[in-house]
Amino acid sequence: MFVVNFLKITSILLSIVGALFLIPLSVAFAYGESAVYLSFIIPMLVSIAFVLAVNIPTRRIKFSMSTRQTFVIVALAWIAASLMGTIPLYFSGSFASYSDALFESFSGFSTTGATVLVDIESLPRSVNVWRCLTHWIGGMGIVTLTVALMPLLGVGGFQLIKAETTGPEKGKVTARITTTAKVLWLMYIGLTVLEAVLLRLAGMDFVDAISHAFATLGTGGFSTRNASIGSYDSVAIDVICTVFMFLSGINFSIYYYLIARKFKDVAANSELKAYFGIVIVFILGLTISLRPVYHSFAKCLRYSSFQIVSLLTTTGFSTADFMKWPSSAQFWLLLTYFIGGCSGSTSGGIKVVRWVILHKQVQNETQRMLHPHGVFTVRLNDRVGRKDIVFSVAAFMTVYFFLVALTTWVGCLGNLDLWSAFTGALSMVGNVGPGFGALGPAENFSFLPNFVKYFYCFAMLAGRLELYTMLIVFMPAFWKK
């Protein structure tokens, strides 16, 4: 039964990815990029044949799965999608090796945005569109998309989404999980279209506008330009991207509450208030630190707001090489690598809510020292939270930083200096994109040995799936009955 479940979900998922090849294929036709036609057409046809071959014989088999199977299916489904995304990248001839194409695909679907490309602008436009589209697919979640489009996954659908979504607490926006998935994707599409229109009005051509909208809403960071957003040197484009990166870093259920006029739920959201506070404080701190560089307050505010929001939401766009900024400015940027966006957003990282929970627990411990017989609980969103949520957060943080340490060591084995390896590890596990030093915003990952690239692929996907979904399948205890 497990094999049938896995094949059914994976075939549907891959057929969706295959159908989305129509977008870059349309761009290829529009720009006469005949050399890449088959790179998209062949995997698209194979995915259609696969879904028919799997689902026609098994159409009468009732769909059901255990929690154990859910984790395996979601992990393998993401790997399968990333492998399929590698096909057009490699066979288009845009990448020097299969390992480079694989790294780019995993970086895309995990919404990390680290690239191995030296000259991005030399790529066919259709290939660049596909790179950015992988962010958009991975941002809201390819399994969530599958659940939204296939009501037959209603049984166990919530388990699938729980294994994929971010944050310590998972919940439904609506009563039905398929409806929840559809609502989330409709809001996601709406914001994407809105940003693409605004970027077009601000001066980008249509293809660049839609590509950067894909990358922004997915908080990925791939760009069609070598110098990222900085190549446009446009205040309007900087502001539009900053606003939509910020919006993408917010829990998408907040937008549903706004539409449903549940304003009290929005106002009471602890994570949202902390997110606003962090952004404001960090932007002010970086603005002050940049005064010796840009002198003008307005210019300092422009660069600081863009870069703080970009790194905090783990998008990874850049408008300047922050490795040339003073260390006092880099300090604020480094802090963002330890935080991330909100739970339930397209952002990576530890997530703001976990820091909120730890902060409240520190307050409780302080109060307990003053009042030993008092009873103190962690309150989230003006309600008493689960008693075990602090233990859950502590366990996650332990695993998170263990994986960062392991990834740092692997980077050092690949001849990176310790600083570059450490910030690169923070970037890979947190899905940020650029690191510091040799992996800074003006650099790329092409020079890394293949074994480092492969491990980074694992780290990026583990970070995107909140660690446990990927790590649990490697634990011997998981496979014991």
Short mmCIF file of C-alpha atoms in Angstrom, two decimals, residues 49 55 84 160 197 311 368 371 472:
data_model
loop_
_atom_site.label_atom_id
_atom_site.label_comp_id
_atom_site.label_asym_id
_atom_site.label_seq_id
_atom_site.Cartn_x
_atom_site.Cartn_y
_atom_site.Cartn_z
CA ALA A 49 2.70 9.31 -19.24
CA ASN A 55 -3.32 6.22 -11.68
CA MET A 84 12.76 16.57 -12.28
CA LEU A 160 0.91 15.82 4.22
CA VAL A 197 2.13 44.27 -12.67
CA LEU A 311 17.80 38.48 4.42
CA ARG A 368 9.67 32.14 38.82
CA HIS A 371 7.92 34.14 42.87
CA ILE A 472 13.53 11.39 10.55
#
